[in-house]
mmCIF file of C-alpha atoms in Angstrom:
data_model
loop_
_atom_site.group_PDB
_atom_site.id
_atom_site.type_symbol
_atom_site.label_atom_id
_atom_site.label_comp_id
_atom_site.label_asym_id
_atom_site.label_seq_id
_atom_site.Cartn_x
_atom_site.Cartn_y
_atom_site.Cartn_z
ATOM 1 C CA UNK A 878 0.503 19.275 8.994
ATOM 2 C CA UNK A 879 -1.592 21.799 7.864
ATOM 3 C CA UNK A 880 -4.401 20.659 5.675
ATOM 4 C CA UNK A 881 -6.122 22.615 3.379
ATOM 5 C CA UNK A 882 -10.219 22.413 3.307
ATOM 6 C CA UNK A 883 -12.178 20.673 3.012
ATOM 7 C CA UNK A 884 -10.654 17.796 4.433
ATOM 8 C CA UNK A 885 -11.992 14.550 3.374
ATOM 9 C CA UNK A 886 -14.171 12.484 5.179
ATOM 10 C CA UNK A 887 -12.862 8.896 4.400
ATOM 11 C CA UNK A 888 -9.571 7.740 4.629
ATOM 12 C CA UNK A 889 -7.120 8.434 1.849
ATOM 13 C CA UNK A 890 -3.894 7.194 0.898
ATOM 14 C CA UNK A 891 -0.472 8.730 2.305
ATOM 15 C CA UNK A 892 1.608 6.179 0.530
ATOM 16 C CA UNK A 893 2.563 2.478 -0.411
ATOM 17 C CA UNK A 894 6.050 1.941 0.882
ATOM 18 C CA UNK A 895 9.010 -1.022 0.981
ATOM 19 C CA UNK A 896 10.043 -1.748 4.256
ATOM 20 C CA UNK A 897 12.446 -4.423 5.365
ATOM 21 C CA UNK A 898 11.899 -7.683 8.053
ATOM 22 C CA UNK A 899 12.736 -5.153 10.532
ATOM 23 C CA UNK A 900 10.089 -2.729 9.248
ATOM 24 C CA UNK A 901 12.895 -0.621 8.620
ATOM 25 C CA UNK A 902 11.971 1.364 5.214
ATOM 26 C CA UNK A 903 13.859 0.978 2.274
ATOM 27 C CA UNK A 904 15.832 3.405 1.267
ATOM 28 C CA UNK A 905 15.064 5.162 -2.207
ATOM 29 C CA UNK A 906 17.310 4.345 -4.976
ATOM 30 C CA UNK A 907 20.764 5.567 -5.252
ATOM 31 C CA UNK A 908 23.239 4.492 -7.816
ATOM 32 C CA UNK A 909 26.653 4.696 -5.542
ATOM 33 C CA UNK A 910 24.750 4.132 -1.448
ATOM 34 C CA UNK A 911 21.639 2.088 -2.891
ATOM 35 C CA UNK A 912 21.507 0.297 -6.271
ATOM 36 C CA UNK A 913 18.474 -1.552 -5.537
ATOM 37 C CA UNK A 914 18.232 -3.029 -9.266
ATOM 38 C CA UNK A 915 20.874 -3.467 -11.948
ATOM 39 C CA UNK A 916 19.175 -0.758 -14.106
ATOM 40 C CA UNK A 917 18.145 2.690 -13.029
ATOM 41 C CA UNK A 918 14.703 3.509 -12.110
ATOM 42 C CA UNK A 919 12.461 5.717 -14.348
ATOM 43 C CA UNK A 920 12.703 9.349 -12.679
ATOM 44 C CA UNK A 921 11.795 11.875 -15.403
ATOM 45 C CA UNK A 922 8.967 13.652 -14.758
ATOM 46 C CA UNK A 923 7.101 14.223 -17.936
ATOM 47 C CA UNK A 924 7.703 10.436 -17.721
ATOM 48 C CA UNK A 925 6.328 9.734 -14.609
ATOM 49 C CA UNK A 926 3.098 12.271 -15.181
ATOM 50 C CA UNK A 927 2.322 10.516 -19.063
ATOM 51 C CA UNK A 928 2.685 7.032 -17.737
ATOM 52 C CA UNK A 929 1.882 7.065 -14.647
ATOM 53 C CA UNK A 930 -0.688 9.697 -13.205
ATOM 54 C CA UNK A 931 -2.192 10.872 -16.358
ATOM 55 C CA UNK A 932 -4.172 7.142 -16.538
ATOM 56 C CA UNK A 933 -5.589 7.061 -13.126
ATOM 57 C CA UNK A 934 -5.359 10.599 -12.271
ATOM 58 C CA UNK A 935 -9.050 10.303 -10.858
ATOM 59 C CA UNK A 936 -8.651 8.181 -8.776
ATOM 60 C CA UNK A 937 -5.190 9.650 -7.628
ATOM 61 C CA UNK A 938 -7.019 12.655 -6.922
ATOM 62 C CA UNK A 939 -10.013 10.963 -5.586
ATOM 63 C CA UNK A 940 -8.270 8.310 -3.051
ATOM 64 C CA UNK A 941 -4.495 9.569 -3.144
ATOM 65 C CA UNK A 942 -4.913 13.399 -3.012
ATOM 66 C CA UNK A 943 -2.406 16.043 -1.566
ATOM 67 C CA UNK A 944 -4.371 17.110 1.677
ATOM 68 C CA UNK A 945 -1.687 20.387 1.788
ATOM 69 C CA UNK A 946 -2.900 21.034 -1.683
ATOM 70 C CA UNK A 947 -6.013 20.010 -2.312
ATOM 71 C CA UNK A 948 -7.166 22.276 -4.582
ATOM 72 C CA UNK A 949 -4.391 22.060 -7.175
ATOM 73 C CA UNK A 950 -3.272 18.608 -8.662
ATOM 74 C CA UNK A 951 -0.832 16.173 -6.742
ATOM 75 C CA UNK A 952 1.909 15.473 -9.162
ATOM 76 C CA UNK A 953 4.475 17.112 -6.903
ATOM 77 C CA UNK A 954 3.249 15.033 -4.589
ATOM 78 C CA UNK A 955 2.691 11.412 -6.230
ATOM 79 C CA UNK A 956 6.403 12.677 -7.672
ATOM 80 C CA UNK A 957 7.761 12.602 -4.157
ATOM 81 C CA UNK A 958 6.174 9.393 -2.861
ATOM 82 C CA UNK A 959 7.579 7.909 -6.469
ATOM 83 C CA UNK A 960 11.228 9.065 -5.588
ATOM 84 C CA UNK A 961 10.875 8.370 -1.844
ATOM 85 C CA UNK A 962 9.328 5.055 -1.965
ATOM 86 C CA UNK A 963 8.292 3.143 -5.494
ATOM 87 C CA UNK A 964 12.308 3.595 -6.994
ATOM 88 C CA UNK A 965 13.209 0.582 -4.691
ATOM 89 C CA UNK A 966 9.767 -1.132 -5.018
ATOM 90 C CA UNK A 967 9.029 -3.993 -7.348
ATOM 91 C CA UNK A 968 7.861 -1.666 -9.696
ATOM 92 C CA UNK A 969 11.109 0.272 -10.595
ATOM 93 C CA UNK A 970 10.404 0.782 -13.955
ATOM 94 C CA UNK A 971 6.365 0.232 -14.221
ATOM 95 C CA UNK A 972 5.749 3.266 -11.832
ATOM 96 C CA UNK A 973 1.904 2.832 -13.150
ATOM 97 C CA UNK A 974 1.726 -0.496 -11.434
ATOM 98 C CA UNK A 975 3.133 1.021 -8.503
ATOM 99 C CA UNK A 976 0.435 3.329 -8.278
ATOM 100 C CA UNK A 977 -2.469 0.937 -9.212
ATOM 101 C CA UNK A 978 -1.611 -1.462 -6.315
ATOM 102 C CA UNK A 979 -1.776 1.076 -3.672
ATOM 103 C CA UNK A 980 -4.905 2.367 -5.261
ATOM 104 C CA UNK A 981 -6.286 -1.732 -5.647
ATOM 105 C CA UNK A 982 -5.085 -2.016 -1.951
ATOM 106 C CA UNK A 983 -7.200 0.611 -0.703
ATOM 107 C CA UNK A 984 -10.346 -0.074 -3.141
ATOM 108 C CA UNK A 985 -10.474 -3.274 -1.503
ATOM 109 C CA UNK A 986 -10.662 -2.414 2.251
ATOM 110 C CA UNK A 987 -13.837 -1.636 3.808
ATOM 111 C CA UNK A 988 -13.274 1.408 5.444
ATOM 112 C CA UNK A 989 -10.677 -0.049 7.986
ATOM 113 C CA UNK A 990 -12.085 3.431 10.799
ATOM 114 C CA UNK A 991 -15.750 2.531 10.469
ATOM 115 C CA UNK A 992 -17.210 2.426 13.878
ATOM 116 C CA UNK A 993 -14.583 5.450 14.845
ATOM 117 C CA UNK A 994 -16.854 8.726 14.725
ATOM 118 C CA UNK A 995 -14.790 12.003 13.866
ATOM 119 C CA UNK A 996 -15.096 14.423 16.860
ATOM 120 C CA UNK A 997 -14.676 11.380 19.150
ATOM 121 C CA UNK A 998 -12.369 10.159 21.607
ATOM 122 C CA UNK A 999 -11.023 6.987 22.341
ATOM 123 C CA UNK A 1000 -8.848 4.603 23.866
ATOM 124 C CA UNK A 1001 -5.546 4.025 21.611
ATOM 125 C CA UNK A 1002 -6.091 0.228 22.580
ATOM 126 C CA UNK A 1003 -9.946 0.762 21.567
ATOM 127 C CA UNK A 1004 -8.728 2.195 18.045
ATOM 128 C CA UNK A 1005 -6.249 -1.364 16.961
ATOM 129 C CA UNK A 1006 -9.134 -3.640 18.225
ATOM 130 C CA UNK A 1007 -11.874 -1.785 15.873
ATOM 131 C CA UNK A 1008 -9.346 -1.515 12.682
ATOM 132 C CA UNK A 1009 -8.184 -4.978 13.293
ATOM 133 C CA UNK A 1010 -11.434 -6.019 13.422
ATOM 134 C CA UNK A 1011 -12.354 -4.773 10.262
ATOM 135 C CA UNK A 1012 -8.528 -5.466 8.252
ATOM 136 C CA UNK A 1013 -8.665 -8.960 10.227
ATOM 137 C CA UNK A 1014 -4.753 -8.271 10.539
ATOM 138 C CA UNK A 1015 -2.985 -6.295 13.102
ATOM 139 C CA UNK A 1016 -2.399 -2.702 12.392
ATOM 140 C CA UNK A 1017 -0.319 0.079 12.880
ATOM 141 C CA UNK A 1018 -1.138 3.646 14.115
ATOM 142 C CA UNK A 1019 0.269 6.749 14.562
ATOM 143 C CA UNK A 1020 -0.313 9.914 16.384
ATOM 144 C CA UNK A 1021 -0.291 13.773 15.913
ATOM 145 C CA UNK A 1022 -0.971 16.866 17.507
ATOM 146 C CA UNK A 1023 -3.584 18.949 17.308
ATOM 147 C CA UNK A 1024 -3.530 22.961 17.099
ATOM 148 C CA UNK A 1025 -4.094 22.661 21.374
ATOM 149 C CA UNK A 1026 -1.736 20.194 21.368
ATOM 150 C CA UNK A 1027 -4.102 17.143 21.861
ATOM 151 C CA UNK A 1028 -3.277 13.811 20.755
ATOM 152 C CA UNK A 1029 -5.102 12.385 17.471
ATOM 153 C CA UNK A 1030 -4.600 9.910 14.820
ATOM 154 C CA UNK A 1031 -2.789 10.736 12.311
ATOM 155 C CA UNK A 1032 -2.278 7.057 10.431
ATOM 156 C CA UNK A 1033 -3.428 3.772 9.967
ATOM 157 C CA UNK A 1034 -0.971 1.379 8.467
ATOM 158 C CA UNK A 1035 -1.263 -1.959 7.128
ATOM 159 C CA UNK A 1036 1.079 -4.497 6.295
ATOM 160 C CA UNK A 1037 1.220 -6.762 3.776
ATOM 161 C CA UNK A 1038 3.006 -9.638 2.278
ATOM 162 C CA UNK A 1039 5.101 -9.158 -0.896
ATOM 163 C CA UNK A 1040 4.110 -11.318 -3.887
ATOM 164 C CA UNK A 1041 6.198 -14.624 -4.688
ATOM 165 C CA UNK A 1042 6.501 -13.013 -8.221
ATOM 166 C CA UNK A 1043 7.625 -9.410 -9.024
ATOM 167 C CA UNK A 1044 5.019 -9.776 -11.678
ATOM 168 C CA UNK A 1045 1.953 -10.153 -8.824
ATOM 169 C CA UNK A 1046 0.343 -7.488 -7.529
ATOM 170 C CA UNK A 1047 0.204 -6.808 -4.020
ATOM 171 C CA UNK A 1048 -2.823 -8.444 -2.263
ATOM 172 C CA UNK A 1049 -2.307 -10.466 0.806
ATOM 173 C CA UNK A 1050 -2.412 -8.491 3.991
ATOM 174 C CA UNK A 1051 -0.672 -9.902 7.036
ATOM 175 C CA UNK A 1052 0.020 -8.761 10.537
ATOM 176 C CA UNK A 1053 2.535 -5.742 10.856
ATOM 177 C CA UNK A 1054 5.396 -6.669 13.057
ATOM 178 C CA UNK A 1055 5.039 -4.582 16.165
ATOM 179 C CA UNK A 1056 8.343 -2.968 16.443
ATOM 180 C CA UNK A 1057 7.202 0.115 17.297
ATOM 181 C CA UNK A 1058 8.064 1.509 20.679
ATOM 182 C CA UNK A 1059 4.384 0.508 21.757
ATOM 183 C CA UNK A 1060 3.603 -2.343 19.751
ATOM 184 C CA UNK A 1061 1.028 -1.272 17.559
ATOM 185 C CA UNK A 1062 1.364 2.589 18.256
ATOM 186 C CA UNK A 1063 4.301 4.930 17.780
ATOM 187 C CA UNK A 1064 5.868 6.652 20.018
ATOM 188 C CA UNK A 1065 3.357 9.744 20.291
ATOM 189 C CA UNK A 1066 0.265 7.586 20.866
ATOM 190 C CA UNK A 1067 0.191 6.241 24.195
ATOM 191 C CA UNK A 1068 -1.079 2.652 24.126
ATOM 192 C CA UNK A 1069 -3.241 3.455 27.501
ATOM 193 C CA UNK A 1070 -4.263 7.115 26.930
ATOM 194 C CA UNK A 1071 -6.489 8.385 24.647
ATOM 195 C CA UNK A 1072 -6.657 10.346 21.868
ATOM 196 C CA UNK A 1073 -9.028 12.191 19.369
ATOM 197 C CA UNK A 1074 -10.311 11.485 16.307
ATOM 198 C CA UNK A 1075 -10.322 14.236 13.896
ATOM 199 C CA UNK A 1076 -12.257 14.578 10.253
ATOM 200 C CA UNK A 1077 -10.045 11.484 8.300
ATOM 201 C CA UNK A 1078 -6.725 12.527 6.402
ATOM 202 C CA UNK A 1079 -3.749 10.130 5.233
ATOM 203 C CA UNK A 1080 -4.362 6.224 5.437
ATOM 204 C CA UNK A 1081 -0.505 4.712 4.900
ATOM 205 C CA UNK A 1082 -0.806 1.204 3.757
ATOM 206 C CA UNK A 1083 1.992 -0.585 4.619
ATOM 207 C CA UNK A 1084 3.823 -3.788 3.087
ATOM 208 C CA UNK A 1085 3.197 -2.719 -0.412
ATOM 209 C CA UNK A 1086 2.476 0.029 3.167
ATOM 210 C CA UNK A 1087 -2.634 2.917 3.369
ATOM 211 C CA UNK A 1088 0.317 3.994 3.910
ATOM 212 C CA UNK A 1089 1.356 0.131 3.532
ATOM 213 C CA UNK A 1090 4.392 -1.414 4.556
ATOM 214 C CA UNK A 1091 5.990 -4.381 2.650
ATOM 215 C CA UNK A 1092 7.766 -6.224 4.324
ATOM 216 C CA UNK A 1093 11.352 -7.889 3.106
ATOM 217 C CA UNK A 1094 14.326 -9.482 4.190
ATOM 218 C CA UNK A 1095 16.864 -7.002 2.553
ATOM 219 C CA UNK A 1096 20.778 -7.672 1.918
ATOM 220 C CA UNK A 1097 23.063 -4.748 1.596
ATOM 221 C CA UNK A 1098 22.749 -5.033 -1.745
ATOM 222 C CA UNK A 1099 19.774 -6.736 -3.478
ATOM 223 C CA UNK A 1100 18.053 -7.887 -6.773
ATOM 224 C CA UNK A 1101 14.341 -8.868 -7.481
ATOM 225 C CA UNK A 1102 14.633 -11.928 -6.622
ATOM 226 C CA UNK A 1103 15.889 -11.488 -2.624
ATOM 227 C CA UNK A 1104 14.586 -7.562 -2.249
ATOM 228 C CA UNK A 1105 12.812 -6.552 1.228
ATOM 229 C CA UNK A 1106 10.247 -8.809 2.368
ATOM 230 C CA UNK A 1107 6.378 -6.924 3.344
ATOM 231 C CA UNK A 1108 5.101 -3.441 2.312
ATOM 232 C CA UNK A 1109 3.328 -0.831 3.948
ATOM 233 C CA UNK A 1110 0.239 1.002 2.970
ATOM 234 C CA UNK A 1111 -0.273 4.262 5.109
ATOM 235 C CA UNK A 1112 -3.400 5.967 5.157
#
């Protein structure tokens, strides 16, 4: 991806989405192949932008922000995640709740890559241990590559545990479930190689996903009462 300038120094959120038990992610909703709830979620985008960003849009742009774009606002892009991700969340028709918990979710972390100095290199195995340390829950990462074709990071995800009550927000993070080819790392990060550490992008937080994953135990079809299981915040 690339990012325009200047790219910012702390992690920021990619997105907040439903995945299943499998850590399979949910698909978005679709009235014939997915019909996640009884009633349609809200899509409209005047909608979406009065409701939802509008409200927080400083702190959208301030801890959610479109690193392609960063110099115009991120509706298209908060619009995307929306469609992609919160239309099969537990916040179908509340999209500003959606929102606010990834936003909560990452407020509340210490900075899960202090002790990881941008310009660095390290140890993929190195990188878990020091975000684990920090998230006390084990993590997910994922990899890039750079313009020389060098392996970096390119995510952090955390998992965490859906609320008993669609009400709830999401707080309780939990350990993500390690079914990526390498455990903890996907399959462009090399568990035993190395990789750099470039100035911080997109955090996805997983289980509600910074960018979060939720994680949930889905049916083919489901209601809010037996929907996917964790979520995933990816940043």
């Amino acid at each position: 991806m690339a990012c325009g300038t200047p790219i910012p120094t702390v992690l920021t959120i990619h997105g907040i989405w439903p995945q299943d038990a499998n850590d399979v992610p949910i698909p978005p909703y679709n009235a014939a192949t997915n019909p996640c709830y009884s009633q349609a979620p809200i899509t409209d985008p005047l909608v979406l932008e009065t409701t939802a960003f509008t409200p927080i849009e400083s702190n959208l742009i301030s801890l959610w922000p479109d690193l392609k774009n960063p110099t115009k606002p991120g509706t298209g892009f908060w619009e995307t995640e929306w469609l992609k991700h919160g239309t099969c969340s537990d916040y179908p028709n509340n999209p500003l709740d959606y929102f606010k918990s990834a936003l909560t979710l990452r407020q509340g972390l210490t900075n899960p890559a202090t002790g990881l100095t941008p310009g660095n290199r390290y140890m993929v195995q190195d990188v878990i241990k020091i975000i684990q340390s920090h998230t006390k829950a084990s993590p997910e990462i994922a990899c890039n590559r750079n313009k020389t074709g060098g392996l970096q990071l390119w995510e952090i995800r955390l998992c965490y545990a859906r609320p008993t009550l669609s009400s709830q927000m999401i707080t309780k993070i939990q350990n993500c479930p390690h079914r990526l080819p390498f455990k903890n790392a996907d399959e462009k990060c090399q568990l035993n190689g190395e990789i750099a550490l470039s100035n911080f992008g997109d955090v996805v937080l997983m289980g509600a996903q910074i960018s979060a994953p939720l994680l949930r135990a889905t049916p083919a079809v489901y209601d809010i009462g037996t929907r996917h299981s964790p979520c995933l915040l990816r940043l």
